[in-house]
């Protein structure tokens, strides 16, 4: 696979990459988690009749979907359109995404024998991912593409539970009941996530975000013992390729200090955590990303604007600030409000 | 309605009431949120064929269900069996509990006109609640009964959304879009919650717990502006009756400091928050309740025991500690494990 020479230099001075590195920017960069997705009518149109996992493996479609919010909203970054189970499926595990349910694993992984059904992921298995990134980087020019992967714990939860779970009972029972198997499973998933990110970076992604969507379901003690080491292994391996690393999870207020030692450059902040508290808990030494409550996009504009301006002001206390929601865009969101937020962030933060 | 004279004096020296007041206890008191419920086969047996809201209005059944976990586990308190929408339904709002879904309000409350469909609650409308408490207090003797009510925000969310909600979009839009209506709705709900608790206290409950189940979905700014004042109004009114007040919500790590100023005596702590952090955030001046991860009841006993002992040790830094889970008992829980946890708490904490 060819690395599009020059793409890192094209985006090195972009507000997103600079903010992630703690460097001054002409304005606060902004993008939205799940900006490529169901809130956009053009997304719903191109996805019509195409299954989620299929759509993630078609470079033409991935490029189109990833570009849609960049064209529409003028955000400062594209986020690679994918699903956290894509690399696990590409590695060979039988998994599907059931509409209205989420990822479903017919035969969950709960024993050493089960683990053998989850092979390592090689770059050869995902030439389409490199191709999608290549198309995007060519089209994006100086706008950075953020690579995307799920963190080992969140992936493990789907694989152990067999699907989405509210209480993660089997996952927690496994980590406490058979730590060796748990660690072996997470090490395998770390290899898979790392490879998935490396392929995106080598094909031209300018940054990456590691999503640990479910980490907020853990106590700090469990997170530190059973989860952080595996996220750290992904982040440190990826770090060798030199792009900024963003790390985010939902409901992680109690974990932020611990998460910040896992090796990311930017700490994503859930909307429940006041940004000043997040900056304090991460020792004022990390760029932060966030953290507008996505529900505030449904409030009268005055309330939205007030919250956006407050978050921009709060973000100035961090070495760098990337404006984002404190959770993904909800499907019911009016996309015009997102466009308006981008304009407000740019105008209100202009140096 | 008659106040069972002497019941407060019978329980005044109980470990639960003493711990709630920050007084020394012979052992750490323990009870479990949702201890009366689906984890118990005897509960499932008596509920067979009886709708939830009906079961909450039959004193014989309420007393039986409330007593079941006291008999089985030897916990230090009974929690009044009810549902947070019981007082709203008793006030006259059309609401039902749909199995597998939760409370459903056919005509949600979103306008001033809608608000007129939610009358105040009077003690006369709930003679059965006083009767249930009376039966319980007689049977419980020196074991305290904890009264139960939902906090205004959580109730409002059900009423505004029309049912359980993940993102509380309409609720948040209402608080920001029409603060006067929001505050009027919450003031009405505070009157209803307060009356529901007062009836229980006058009938003999020795403590109360105000549940703000969904508060963890709020940013701190929204909580302080739109939610805490209404919880405070319930807690302060109830405080005049002299029983200790426990206040709990799920995922409230960011709110604990603010919640502790709402007027409760005991702060319930979600399992995600390390107990030392909770004690610190509440200024070391409140008794705390919690906070074992309910998922740890599914782990090997060694892991459960380790966590119980750690939480007991951590709780000693607070003026008082009531052992509990950091969320409700899950229906799949093996009740024998709960019994074993009670014995462990008693033995490990014995002075």
Short mmCIF file of C-alpha atoms in Angstrom, two decimals, chain A residues 160-346:
data_model
loop_
_atom_site.label_atom_id
_atom_site.label_comp_id
_atom_site.label_asym_id
_atom_site.label_seq_id
_atom_site.Cartn_x
_atom_site.Cartn_y
_atom_site.Cartn_z
CA UNK A 160 -18.00 -11.58 25.83
CA UNK A 161 -21.62 -10.49 26.25
CA UNK A 162 -22.54 -11.45 22.69
CA UNK A 163 -23.99 -8.00 22.02
CA UNK A 164 -24.63 -4.60 23.55
CA UNK A 165 -25.00 -4.78 27.30
CA UNK A 166 -26.19 -2.45 29.96
CA UNK A 167 -24.46 -3.99 32.93
CA UNK A 168 -21.53 -5.89 31.39
CA UNK A 169 -22.06 -8.72 33.88
CA UNK A 170 -20.30 -11.47 31.96
CA UNK A 171 -17.45 -9.13 31.04
CA UNK A 172 -16.83 -8.08 34.62
CA UNK A 173 -17.22 -11.66 35.84
CA UNK A 174 -14.58 -12.75 33.30
CA UNK A 175 -12.04 -10.08 34.23
CA UNK A 176 -12.34 -10.97 37.90
CA UNK A 177 -12.84 -14.70 37.44
CA UNK A 178 -10.12 -15.45 34.89
CA UNK A 179 -7.73 -12.52 34.62
CA UNK A 180 -5.33 -14.50 32.41
CA UNK A 181 -7.97 -15.19 29.80
CA UNK A 182 -9.25 -11.61 30.10
CA UNK A 183 -5.78 -10.22 29.51
CA UNK A 184 -5.15 -12.57 26.59
CA UNK A 185 -8.43 -11.51 24.98
CA UNK A 186 -7.65 -7.82 25.46
CA UNK A 187 -4.09 -8.26 24.17
CA UNK A 188 -5.52 -9.81 21.01
CA UNK A 189 -8.00 -6.95 20.68
CA UNK A 190 -5.21 -4.43 21.24
CA UNK A 191 -3.30 -6.02 18.34
CA UNK A 192 -6.41 -5.73 16.18
CA UNK A 193 -7.14 -2.10 17.11
CA UNK A 194 -3.52 -1.13 16.69
CA UNK A 195 -3.33 -2.67 13.22
CA UNK A 196 -6.58 -1.00 12.20
CA UNK A 197 -5.22 2.39 13.25
CA UNK A 198 -1.79 1.80 11.75
CA UNK A 199 -3.30 1.04 8.36
CA UNK A 200 -5.25 4.30 8.52
CA UNK A 201 -2.20 6.30 9.57
CA UNK A 202 0.07 4.78 6.91
CA UNK A 203 -2.58 5.60 4.32
CA UNK A 204 -2.62 9.24 5.43
CA UNK A 205 -4.75 9.82 8.54
CA UNK A 206 -3.39 12.84 10.43
CA UNK A 207 -4.65 11.89 13.89
CA UNK A 208 -6.49 9.01 15.54
CA UNK A 209 -9.23 8.63 18.10
CA UNK A 210 -9.45 5.54 20.28
CA UNK A 211 -13.02 5.13 21.53
CA UNK A 212 -13.59 3.30 24.80
CA UNK A 213 -17.32 3.82 24.62
CA UNK A 214 -18.24 1.68 27.62
CA UNK A 215 -15.36 2.52 29.96
CA UNK A 216 -17.70 4.65 32.07
CA UNK A 217 -19.37 1.46 33.27
CA UNK A 218 -16.25 0.54 35.22
CA UNK A 219 -15.10 1.42 38.70
CA UNK A 220 -11.72 3.14 38.80
CA UNK A 221 -10.16 0.08 40.44
CA UNK A 222 -11.34 -2.24 37.66
CA UNK A 223 -10.36 0.26 34.97
CA UNK A 224 -6.83 0.55 36.26
CA UNK A 225 -6.28 -3.17 36.73
CA UNK A 226 -8.04 -4.66 33.75
CA UNK A 227 -8.50 -2.00 31.10
CA UNK A 228 -6.01 0.83 30.97
CA UNK A 229 -2.96 -1.35 30.26
CA UNK A 230 -4.56 -2.61 27.05
CA UNK A 231 -5.59 0.85 25.84
CA UNK A 232 -2.07 2.03 26.66
CA UNK A 233 -0.62 -0.72 24.52
CA UNK A 234 -2.66 0.46 21.51
CA UNK A 235 -1.86 4.13 22.09
CA UNK A 236 1.85 3.65 22.61
CA UNK A 237 2.26 1.46 19.51
CA UNK A 238 0.34 3.97 17.41
CA UNK A 239 2.34 6.82 18.91
CA UNK A 240 5.42 5.57 17.14
CA UNK A 241 3.87 6.71 13.87
CA UNK A 242 3.88 10.30 15.08
CA UNK A 243 0.26 11.41 14.77
CA UNK A 244 -1.71 12.91 17.68
CA UNK A 245 -3.87 10.45 19.59
CA UNK A 246 -7.29 11.34 21.03
CA UNK A 247 -8.82 9.06 23.68
CA UNK A 248 -12.51 9.25 24.57
CA UNK A 249 -15.09 7.36 26.56
CA UNK A 250 -18.62 8.10 27.77
CA UNK A 251 -19.23 8.81 31.45
CA UNK A 252 -15.54 8.69 32.30
CA UNK A 253 -15.39 11.54 34.80
CA UNK A 254 -13.95 9.27 37.48
CA UNK A 255 -11.40 7.79 35.08
CA UNK A 256 -10.00 10.91 33.41
CA UNK A 257 -6.90 11.16 35.53
CA UNK A 258 -6.12 7.49 34.98
CA UNK A 259 -7.03 7.62 31.27
CA UNK A 260 -4.66 10.52 30.78
CA UNK A 261 -1.74 8.25 31.67
CA UNK A 262 -2.63 5.76 28.91
CA UNK A 263 -0.60 7.60 26.31
CA UNK A 264 -3.01 9.88 24.45
CA UNK A 265 -2.23 13.48 23.51
CA UNK A 266 -5.83 14.67 23.75
CA UNK A 267 -8.38 13.66 26.36
CA UNK A 268 -11.97 13.55 25.15
CA UNK A 269 -14.37 14.81 27.81
CA UNK A 270 -17.92 13.59 28.38
CA UNK A 271 -20.53 16.38 28.62
CA UNK A 272 -21.27 15.50 32.23
CA UNK A 273 -17.85 16.67 33.37
CA UNK A 274 -17.31 20.41 33.70
CA UNK A 275 -14.37 21.16 31.39
CA UNK A 276 -12.40 22.96 34.13
CA UNK A 277 -12.63 19.82 36.27
CA UNK A 278 -11.42 17.68 33.37
CA UNK A 279 -8.48 20.02 32.79
CA UNK A 280 -7.64 19.91 36.48
CA UNK A 281 -7.91 16.12 36.71
CA UNK A 282 -5.55 15.68 33.77
CA UNK A 283 -2.96 17.90 35.40
CA UNK A 284 -3.41 20.78 32.94
CA UNK A 285 -0.94 18.93 30.73
CA UNK A 286 -3.20 17.55 28.00
CA UNK A 287 -5.18 19.07 25.20
CA UNK A 288 -8.88 18.41 25.79
CA UNK A 289 -11.71 17.70 23.40
CA UNK A 290 -15.36 18.43 24.08
CA UNK A 291 -17.84 18.81 25.58
CA UNK A 292 -21.23 20.26 24.65
CA UNK A 293 -24.21 18.18 25.80
CA UNK A 294 -25.68 16.87 22.51
CA UNK A 295 -29.13 17.45 23.99
CA UNK A 296 -28.41 21.19 24.02
CA UNK A 297 -28.63 21.12 20.21
CA UNK A 298 -32.37 20.69 20.77
CA UNK A 299 -32.70 23.71 23.06
CA UNK A 300 -33.46 27.26 21.90
CA UNK A 301 -30.41 28.75 20.14
CA UNK A 302 -29.74 31.22 22.97
CA UNK A 303 -29.13 28.32 25.38
CA UNK A 304 -26.94 26.51 22.86
CA UNK A 305 -24.93 29.63 22.14
CA UNK A 306 -24.42 30.35 25.83
CA UNK A 307 -23.10 26.84 26.44
CA UNK A 308 -20.81 26.95 23.38
CA UNK A 309 -19.29 30.25 24.50
CA UNK A 310 -18.83 28.97 28.04
CA UNK A 311 -17.04 25.83 26.82
CA UNK A 312 -14.78 27.87 24.52
CA UNK A 313 -13.82 30.08 27.44
CA UNK A 314 -13.22 27.10 29.71
CA UNK A 315 -11.09 25.38 27.06
CA UNK A 316 -8.55 28.20 27.13
CA UNK A 317 -7.20 26.84 30.43
CA UNK A 318 -5.93 23.69 28.67
CA UNK A 319 -2.76 23.46 26.57
CA UNK A 320 -5.06 22.88 23.58
CA UNK A 321 -8.79 22.65 22.98
CA UNK A 322 -10.71 20.87 20.23
CA UNK A 323 -14.39 21.76 20.38
CA UNK A 324 -16.72 18.77 20.13
CA UNK A 325 -19.83 17.37 21.71
CA UNK A 326 -19.46 15.47 24.95
CA UNK A 327 -21.03 12.40 23.27
CA UNK A 328 -22.03 11.54 19.67
CA UNK A 329 -24.47 13.52 17.51
CA UNK A 330 -27.96 12.15 18.10
CA UNK A 331 -29.79 10.96 14.98
CA UNK A 332 -32.67 13.38 15.58
CA UNK A 333 -30.36 16.42 15.53
CA UNK A 334 -31.18 19.20 13.07
CA UNK A 335 -28.02 19.40 10.94
CA UNK A 336 -28.48 23.15 10.46
CA UNK A 337 -27.85 23.61 14.18
CA UNK A 338 -24.54 21.78 13.84
CA UNK A 339 -23.53 24.08 10.98
CA UNK A 340 -24.45 27.05 13.12
CA UNK A 341 -22.35 25.75 16.02
CA UNK A 342 -19.32 25.39 13.74
CA UNK A 343 -19.71 28.99 12.57
CA UNK A 344 -20.11 30.18 16.15
CA UNK A 345 -17.04 28.29 17.37
CA UNK A 346 -14.95 29.73 14.53
#
